[in-house]
C-alpha cells in the first residue's frame, strides 16, 4: 500500500481557515488564535455559516483538533490513498462513529468546462446525510504535501 509520512504534511493556517467552512462552531481557544492571527469575527462567522458538509462538534471542535485525529490515523496507516491528477486524496473511515453530515453545495453559477458541459452541483434536499467518512485533499509541494481542504462525506470531484 502506498503511504504518506505524516511529518511531510503541512496544515497551514490559511487552509485551516478554509476548513472552517465545514464547522458550525469552534471553541473559544481556536477563535482567539484566529483573531490573534489577523482574522476578524465577521470572517470567522461567514465561514461557519456556509451551507456545506459539516463536522459534528462531538467529533472535532476545531480544525486543529480534527487534524490531530487524522494525524493519528495517518501514523497507523488507517486511510486509503488515491492519486488524482496533481492531488492526493486521503480517505478515512471511522466505522460506526458519525463524524458529521455530508451535504453537497450548490454552485451559484453554471461552471463551463473545456468540453462546454454546463454542470451544477445540486444541494441535497432535506436533512443532510450522516457520514463516517472524511476526505483530506493534499497538493504536493516539493518533497512535502500541503493540506488544501478536509471535509466529511463523499469526495465528488468535477468530471
JSON list of C-alpha atoms in Angstrom, two decimals:
[
{"chain": "A", "resi": 1, "resn": "UNK", "atom": "CA", "xyz": [0.00, 0.00, 0.00]},
{"chain": "A", "resi": 2, "resn": "UNK", "atom": "CA", "xyz": [1.21, 3.46, -0.90]},
{"chain": "A", "resi": 3, "resn": "UNK", "atom": "CA", "xyz": [1.61, 5.69, 2.16]},
{"chain": "A", "resi": 4, "resn": "UNK", "atom": "CA", "xyz": [2.50, 9.24, 3.14]},
{"chain": "A", "resi": 5, "resn": "UNK", "atom": "CA", "xyz": [4.70, 10.28, 6.06]},
{"chain": "A", "resi": 6, "resn": "UNK", "atom": "CA", "xyz": [2.64, 12.43, 8.44]},
{"chain": "A", "resi": 7, "resn": "UNK", "atom": "CA", "xyz": [5.70, 14.64, 9.09]},
{"chain": "A", "resi": 8, "resn": "UNK", "atom": "CA", "xyz": [5.71, 15.67, 5.42]},
{"chain": "A", "resi": 9, "resn": "UNK", "atom": "CA", "xyz": [2.17, 17.12, 5.55]},
{"chain": "A", "resi": 10, "resn": "UNK", "atom": "CA", "xyz": [1.68, 20.80, 6.39]},
{"chain": "A", "resi": 11, "resn": "UNK", "atom": "CA", "xyz": [-1.69, 22.18, 7.52]},
{"chain": "A", "resi": 12, "resn": "UNK", "atom": "CA", "xyz": [-1.15, 25.94, 7.22]},
{"chain": "A", "resi": 13, "resn": "UNK", "atom": "CA", "xyz": [-3.39, 28.48, 8.92]},
{"chain": "A", "resi": 14, "resn": "UNK", "atom": "CA", "xyz": [-4.90, 29.60, 5.58]},
{"chain": "A", "resi": 15, "resn": "UNK", "atom": "CA", "xyz": [-6.00, 26.02, 4.92]},
{"chain": "A", "resi": 16, "resn": "UNK", "atom": "CA", "xyz": [-7.31, 25.69, 8.47]},
{"chain": "A", "resi": 17, "resn": "UNK", "atom": "CA", "xyz": [-9.37, 28.84, 7.92]},
{"chain": "A", "resi": 18, "resn": "UNK", "atom": "CA", "xyz": [-10.75, 27.35, 4.69]},
{"chain": "A", "resi": 19, "resn": "UNK", "atom": "CA", "xyz": [-11.72, 24.16, 6.57]},
{"chain": "A", "resi": 20, "resn": "UNK", "atom": "CA", "xyz": [-13.90, 26.30, 8.88]},
{"chain": "A", "resi": 21, "resn": "UNK", "atom": "CA", "xyz": [-16.46, 26.03, 6.05]},
{"chain": "A", "resi": 22, "resn": "UNK", "atom": "CA", "xyz": [-17.07, 22.53, 7.38]},
{"chain": "A", "resi": 23, "resn": "UNK", "atom": "CA", "xyz": [-17.68, 23.55, 11.01]},
{"chain": "A", "resi": 24, "resn": "UNK", "atom": "CA", "xyz": [-20.81, 25.05, 12.59]},
{"chain": "A", "resi": 25, "resn": "UNK", "atom": "CA", "xyz": [-18.89, 26.41, 15.56]},
{"chain": "A", "resi": 26, "resn": "UNK", "atom": "CA", "xyz": [-15.43, 26.38, 17.12]},
{"chain": "A", "resi": 27, "resn": "UNK", "atom": "CA", "xyz": [-14.08, 26.56, 20.65]},
{"chain": "A", "resi": 28, "resn": "UNK", "atom": "CA", "xyz": [-13.05, 29.91, 22.15]},
{"chain": "A", "resi": 29, "resn": "UNK", "atom": "CA", "xyz": [-9.35, 28.98, 22.25]},
{"chain": "A", "resi": 30, "resn": "UNK", "atom": "CA", "xyz": [-9.27, 28.40, 18.50]},
{"chain": "A", "resi": 31, "resn": "UNK", "atom": "CA", "xyz": [-11.31, 31.53, 17.75]},
{"chain": "A", "resi": 32, "resn": "UNK", "atom": "CA", "xyz": [-8.89, 33.61, 19.86]},
{"chain": "A", "resi": 33, "resn": "UNK", "atom": "CA", "xyz": [-5.95, 32.14, 17.93]},
{"chain": "A", "resi": 34, "resn": "UNK", "atom": "CA", "xyz": [-7.58, 33.13, 14.61]},
{"chain": "A", "resi": 35, "resn": "UNK", "atom": "CA", "xyz": [-8.24, 36.66, 15.88]},
{"chain": "A", "resi": 36, "resn": "UNK", "atom": "CA", "xyz": [-4.62, 36.97, 17.05]},
{"chain": "A", "resi": 37, "resn": "UNK", "atom": "CA", "xyz": [-3.52, 35.97, 13.53]},
{"chain": "A", "resi": 38, "resn": "UNK", "atom": "CA", "xyz": [-5.47, 38.72, 11.77]},
{"chain": "A", "resi": 39, "resn": "UNK", "atom": "CA", "xyz": [-8.83, 37.14, 11.02]},
{"chain": "A", "resi": 40, "resn": "UNK", "atom": "CA", "xyz": [-11.93, 39.12, 12.03]},
{"chain": "A", "resi": 41, "resn": "UNK", "atom": "CA", "xyz": [-15.07, 37.98, 13.85]},
{"chain": "A", "resi": 42, "resn": "UNK", "atom": "CA", "xyz": [-17.02, 38.65, 10.63]},
{"chain": "A", "resi": 43, "resn": "UNK", "atom": "CA", "xyz": [-14.70, 36.48, 8.52]},
{"chain": "A", "resi": 44, "resn": "UNK", "atom": "CA", "xyz": [-14.91, 33.65, 11.02]},
{"chain": "A", "resi": 45, "resn": "UNK", "atom": "CA", "xyz": [-18.70, 33.85, 11.26]},
{"chain": "A", "resi": 46, "resn": "UNK", "atom": "CA", "xyz": [-19.04, 33.91, 7.46]},
{"chain": "A", "resi": 47, "resn": "UNK", "atom": "CA", "xyz": [-17.03, 30.68, 7.14]},
{"chain": "A", "resi": 48, "resn": "UNK", "atom": "CA", "xyz": [-19.07, 28.95, 9.85]},
{"chain": "A", "resi": 49, "resn": "UNK", "atom": "CA", "xyz": [-22.40, 30.00, 8.27]},
{"chain": "A", "resi": 50, "resn": "UNK", "atom": "CA", "xyz": [-21.66, 28.49, 4.84]},
{"chain": "A", "resi": 51, "resn": "UNK", "atom": "CA", "xyz": [-24.05, 25.72, 3.78]},
{"chain": "A", "resi": 52, "resn": "UNK", "atom": "CA", "xyz": [-21.59, 22.83, 3.37]},
{"chain": "A", "resi": 53, "resn": "UNK", "atom": "CA", "xyz": [-20.86, 19.40, 4.76]},
{"chain": "A", "resi": 54, "resn": "UNK", "atom": "CA", "xyz": [-20.25, 19.90, 8.48]},
{"chain": "A", "resi": 55, "resn": "UNK", "atom": "CA", "xyz": [-18.22, 18.12, 11.14]},
{"chain": "A", "resi": 56, "resn": "UNK", "atom": "CA", "xyz": [-20.09, 17.10, 14.28]},
{"chain": "A", "resi": 57, "resn": "UNK", "atom": "CA", "xyz": [-18.83, 19.15, 17.25]},
{"chain": "A", "resi": 58, "resn": "UNK", "atom": "CA", "xyz": [-18.72, 15.90, 19.26]},
{"chain": "A", "resi": 59, "resn": "UNK", "atom": "CA", "xyz": [-16.12, 14.61, 16.79]},
{"chain": "A", "resi": 60, "resn": "UNK", "atom": "CA", "xyz": [-13.99, 17.76, 16.46]},
{"chain": "A", "resi": 61, "resn": "UNK", "atom": "CA", "xyz": [-14.49, 21.31, 17.71]},
{"chain": "A", "resi": 62, "resn": "UNK", "atom": "CA", "xyz": [-11.71, 22.96, 15.66]},
{"chain": "A", "resi": 63, "resn": "UNK", "atom": "CA", "xyz": [-9.58, 22.29, 12.57]},
{"chain": "A", "resi": 64, "resn": "UNK", "atom": "CA", "xyz": [-6.50, 21.65, 14.71]},
{"chain": "A", "resi": 65, "resn": "UNK", "atom": "CA", "xyz": [-8.33, 19.05, 16.84]},
{"chain": "A", "resi": 66, "resn": "UNK", "atom": "CA", "xyz": [-9.58, 17.45, 13.60]},
{"chain": "A", "resi": 67, "resn": "UNK", "atom": "CA", "xyz": [-6.01, 17.36, 12.28]},
{"chain": "A", "resi": 68, "resn": "UNK", "atom": "CA", "xyz": [-4.76, 15.67, 15.47]},
{"chain": "A", "resi": 69, "resn": "UNK", "atom": "CA", "xyz": [-7.34, 12.89, 14.97]},
{"chain": "A", "resi": 70, "resn": "UNK", "atom": "CA", "xyz": [-6.38, 12.45, 11.31]},
{"chain": "A", "resi": 71, "resn": "UNK", "atom": "CA", "xyz": [-2.66, 12.50, 12.14]},
{"chain": "A", "resi": 72, "resn": "UNK", "atom": "CA", "xyz": [-3.20, 9.52, 14.45]},
{"chain": "A", "resi": 73, "resn": "UNK", "atom": "CA", "xyz": [-4.92, 7.67, 11.60]},
{"chain": "A", "resi": 74, "resn": "UNK", "atom": "CA", "xyz": [-2.11, 8.56, 9.17]},
{"chain": "A", "resi": 75, "resn": "UNK", "atom": "CA", "xyz": [0.54, 7.31, 11.60]},
{"chain": "A", "resi": 76, "resn": "UNK", "atom": "CA", "xyz": [-1.36, 3.99, 11.86]},
{"chain": "A", "resi": 77, "resn": "UNK", "atom": "CA", "xyz": [-1.86, 3.79, 8.06]},
{"chain": "A", "resi": 78, "resn": "UNK", "atom": "CA", "xyz": [-5.65, 3.79, 8.61]},
{"chain": "A", "resi": 79, "resn": "UNK", "atom": "CA", "xyz": [-6.56, 5.52, 5.36]},
{"chain": "A", "resi": 80, "resn": "UNK", "atom": "CA", "xyz": [-6.88, 4.96, 1.65]},
{"chain": "A", "resi": 81, "resn": "UNK", "atom": "CA", "xyz": [-4.60, 7.00, -0.63]},
{"chain": "A", "resi": 82, "resn": "UNK", "atom": "CA", "xyz": [-5.86, 8.00, -4.06]},
{"chain": "A", "resi": 83, "resn": "UNK", "atom": "CA", "xyz": [-3.79, 9.91, -6.61]},
{"chain": "A", "resi": 84, "resn": "UNK", "atom": "CA", "xyz": [-5.96, 12.33, -8.57]},
{"chain": "A", "resi": 85, "resn": "UNK", "atom": "CA", "xyz": [-4.24, 14.48, -11.23]},
{"chain": "A", "resi": 86, "resn": "UNK", "atom": "CA", "xyz": [-1.93, 16.81, -9.28]},
{"chain": "A", "resi": 87, "resn": "UNK", "atom": "CA", "xyz": [-3.52, 15.99, -5.90]},
{"chain": "A", "resi": 88, "resn": "UNK", "atom": "CA", "xyz": [-3.59, 13.20, -3.36]},
{"chain": "A", "resi": 89, "resn": "UNK", "atom": "CA", "xyz": [-6.78, 12.26, -1.56]},
{"chain": "A", "resi": 90, "resn": "UNK", "atom": "CA", "xyz": [-6.60, 10.64, 1.87]},
{"chain": "A", "resi": 91, "resn": "UNK", "atom": "CA", "xyz": [-9.89, 8.86, 2.62]},
{"chain": "A", "resi": 92, "resn": "UNK", "atom": "CA", "xyz": [-10.64, 7.97, 6.23]},
{"chain": "A", "resi": 93, "resn": "UNK", "atom": "CA", "xyz": [-13.46, 5.82, 7.58]},
{"chain": "A", "resi": 94, "resn": "UNK", "atom": "CA", "xyz": [-14.44, 5.86, 11.24]},
{"chain": "A", "resi": 95, "resn": "UNK", "atom": "CA", "xyz": [-16.57, 2.70, 11.37]},
{"chain": "A", "resi": 96, "resn": "UNK", "atom": "CA", "xyz": [-19.84, 3.24, 13.22]},
{"chain": "A", "resi": 97, "resn": "UNK", "atom": "CA", "xyz": [-18.80, 6.68, 14.51]},
{"chain": "A", "resi": 98, "resn": "UNK", "atom": "CA", "xyz": [-20.53, 9.63, 12.87]},
{"chain": "A", "resi": 99, "resn": "UNK", "atom": "CA", "xyz": [-18.03, 12.39, 12.06]},
{"chain": "A", "resi": 100, "resn": "UNK", "atom": "CA", "xyz": [-20.58, 14.82, 10.64]},
{"chain": "A", "resi": 101, "resn": "UNK", "atom": "CA", "xyz": [-23.03, 15.41, 7.82]},
{"chain": "A", "resi": 102, "resn": "UNK", "atom": "CA", "xyz": [-22.49, 15.09, 4.08]},
{"chain": "A", "resi": 103, "resn": "UNK", "atom": "CA", "xyz": [-24.12, 17.93, 2.17]},
{"chain": "A", "resi": 104, "resn": "UNK", "atom": "CA", "xyz": [-23.15, 18.79, -1.40]},
{"chain": "A", "resi": 105, "resn": "UNK", "atom": "CA", "xyz": [-23.34, 22.50, -2.13]},
{"chain": "A", "resi": 106, "resn": "UNK", "atom": "CA", "xyz": [-24.94, 24.48, -4.92]},
{"chain": "A", "resi": 107, "resn": "UNK", "atom": "CA", "xyz": [-22.73, 26.47, -7.26]},
{"chain": "A", "resi": 108, "resn": "UNK", "atom": "CA", "xyz": [-24.18, 29.96, -7.73]},
{"chain": "A", "resi": 109, "resn": "UNK", "atom": "CA", "xyz": [-23.49, 29.98, -11.48]},
{"chain": "A", "resi": 110, "resn": "UNK", "atom": "CA", "xyz": [-23.09, 27.22, -14.06]},
{"chain": "A", "resi": 111, "resn": "UNK", "atom": "CA", "xyz": [-19.49, 26.10, -14.45]},
{"chain": "A", "resi": 112, "resn": "UNK", "atom": "CA", "xyz": [-18.22, 25.88, -18.01]},
{"chain": "A", "resi": 113, "resn": "UNK", "atom": "CA", "xyz": [-15.57, 23.23, -18.51]},
{"chain": "A", "resi": 114, "resn": "UNK", "atom": "CA", "xyz": [-13.28, 22.84, -21.52]},
{"chain": "A", "resi": 115, "resn": "UNK", "atom": "CA", "xyz": [-15.70, 20.43, -23.15]},
{"chain": "A", "resi": 116, "resn": "UNK", "atom": "CA", "xyz": [-18.50, 23.02, -22.75]},
{"chain": "A", "resi": 117, "resn": "UNK", "atom": "CA", "xyz": [-20.62, 20.90, -20.44]},
{"chain": "A", "resi": 118, "resn": "UNK", "atom": "CA", "xyz": [-22.80, 23.06, -18.20]},
{"chain": "A", "resi": 119, "resn": "UNK", "atom": "CA", "xyz": [-22.67, 21.50, -14.74]},
{"chain": "A", "resi": 120, "resn": "UNK", "atom": "CA", "xyz": [-24.15, 22.41, -11.38]},
{"chain": "A", "resi": 121, "resn": "UNK", "atom": "CA", "xyz": [-23.76, 20.63, -8.09]},
{"chain": "A", "resi": 122, "resn": "UNK", "atom": "CA", "xyz": [-27.19, 20.31, -6.55]},
{"chain": "A", "resi": 123, "resn": "UNK", "atom": "CA", "xyz": [-27.58, 20.63, -2.80]},
{"chain": "A", "resi": 124, "resn": "UNK", "atom": "CA", "xyz": [-29.13, 17.62, -1.12]},
{"chain": "A", "resi": 125, "resn": "UNK", "atom": "CA", "xyz": [-32.73, 18.48, -0.27]},
{"chain": "A", "resi": 126, "resn": "UNK", "atom": "CA", "xyz": [-33.94, 17.90, 3.26]},
{"chain": "A", "resi": 127, "resn": "UNK", "atom": "CA", "xyz": [-31.77, 16.61, 6.06]},
{"chain": "A", "resi": 128, "resn": "UNK", "atom": "CA", "xyz": [-28.05, 16.16, 5.28]},
{"chain": "A", "resi": 129, "resn": "UNK", "atom": "CA", "xyz": [-26.81, 12.57, 5.44]},
{"chain": "A", "resi": 130, "resn": "UNK", "atom": "CA", "xyz": [-24.81, 11.41, 8.47]},
{"chain": "A", "resi": 131, "resn": "UNK", "atom": "CA", "xyz": [-21.38, 10.13, 7.47]},
{"chain": "A", "resi": 132, "resn": "UNK", "atom": "CA", "xyz": [-18.43, 8.27, 8.94]},
{"chain": "A", "resi": 133, "resn": "UNK", "atom": "CA", "xyz": [-16.07, 9.31, 6.12]},
{"chain": "A", "resi": 134, "resn": "UNK", "atom": "CA", "xyz": [-13.53, 12.14, 5.93]},
{"chain": "A", "resi": 135, "resn": "UNK", "atom": "CA", "xyz": [-11.55, 13.27, 2.90]},
{"chain": "A", "resi": 136, "resn": "UNK", "atom": "CA", "xyz": [-8.30, 15.20, 3.10]},
{"chain": "A", "resi": 137, "resn": "UNK", "atom": "CA", "xyz": [-7.09, 16.73, -0.17]},
{"chain": "A", "resi": 138, "resn": "UNK", "atom": "CA", "xyz": [-3.33, 17.31, -0.44]},
{"chain": "A", "resi": 139, "resn": "UNK", "atom": "CA", "xyz": [-1.20, 19.07, -3.03]},
{"chain": "A", "resi": 140, "resn": "UNK", "atom": "CA", "xyz": [2.45, 18.08, -3.45]},
{"chain": "A", "resi": 141, "resn": "UNK", "atom": "CA", "xyz": [4.94, 20.89, -2.77]},
{"chain": "A", "resi": 142, "resn": "UNK", "atom": "CA", "xyz": [8.44, 19.61, -3.38]},
{"chain": "A", "resi": 143, "resn": "UNK", "atom": "CA", "xyz": [9.03, 16.69, -1.02]},
{"chain": "A", "resi": 144, "resn": "UNK", "atom": "CA", "xyz": [6.11, 17.71, 1.21]},
{"chain": "A", "resi": 145, "resn": "UNK", "atom": "CA", "xyz": [2.34, 18.00, 0.95]},
{"chain": "A", "resi": 146, "resn": "UNK", "atom": "CA", "xyz": [0.06, 20.92, 1.72]},
{"chain": "A", "resi": 147, "resn": "UNK", "atom": "CA", "xyz": [-3.48, 20.32, 3.04]},
{"chain": "A", "resi": 148, "resn": "UNK", "atom": "CA", "xyz": [-5.91, 22.05, 0.68]},
{"chain": "A", "resi": 149, "resn": "UNK", "atom": "CA", "xyz": [-9.10, 21.03, 2.47]},
{"chain": "A", "resi": 150, "resn": "UNK", "atom": "CA", "xyz": [-10.65, 18.47, 4.79]},
{"chain": "A", "resi": 151, "resn": "UNK", "atom": "CA", "xyz": [-14.35, 17.65, 4.78]},
{"chain": "A", "resi": 152, "resn": "UNK", "atom": "CA", "xyz": [-16.82, 14.99, 5.92]},
{"chain": "A", "resi": 153, "resn": "UNK", "atom": "CA", "xyz": [-18.65, 12.84, 3.39]},
{"chain": "A", "resi": 154, "resn": "UNK", "atom": "CA", "xyz": [-18.14, 11.60, -0.13]},
{"chain": "A", "resi": 155, "resn": "UNK", "atom": "CA", "xyz": [-15.46, 13.10, -2.37]},
{"chain": "A", "resi": 156, "resn": "UNK", "atom": "CA", "xyz": [-17.26, 14.23, -5.54]},
{"chain": "A", "resi": 157, "resn": "UNK", "atom": "CA", "xyz": [-14.73, 15.93, -7.83]},
{"chain": "A", "resi": 158, "resn": "UNK", "atom": "CA", "xyz": [-15.92, 17.60, -11.04]},
{"chain": "A", "resi": 159, "resn": "UNK", "atom": "CA", "xyz": [-15.91, 15.27, -14.03]}
]
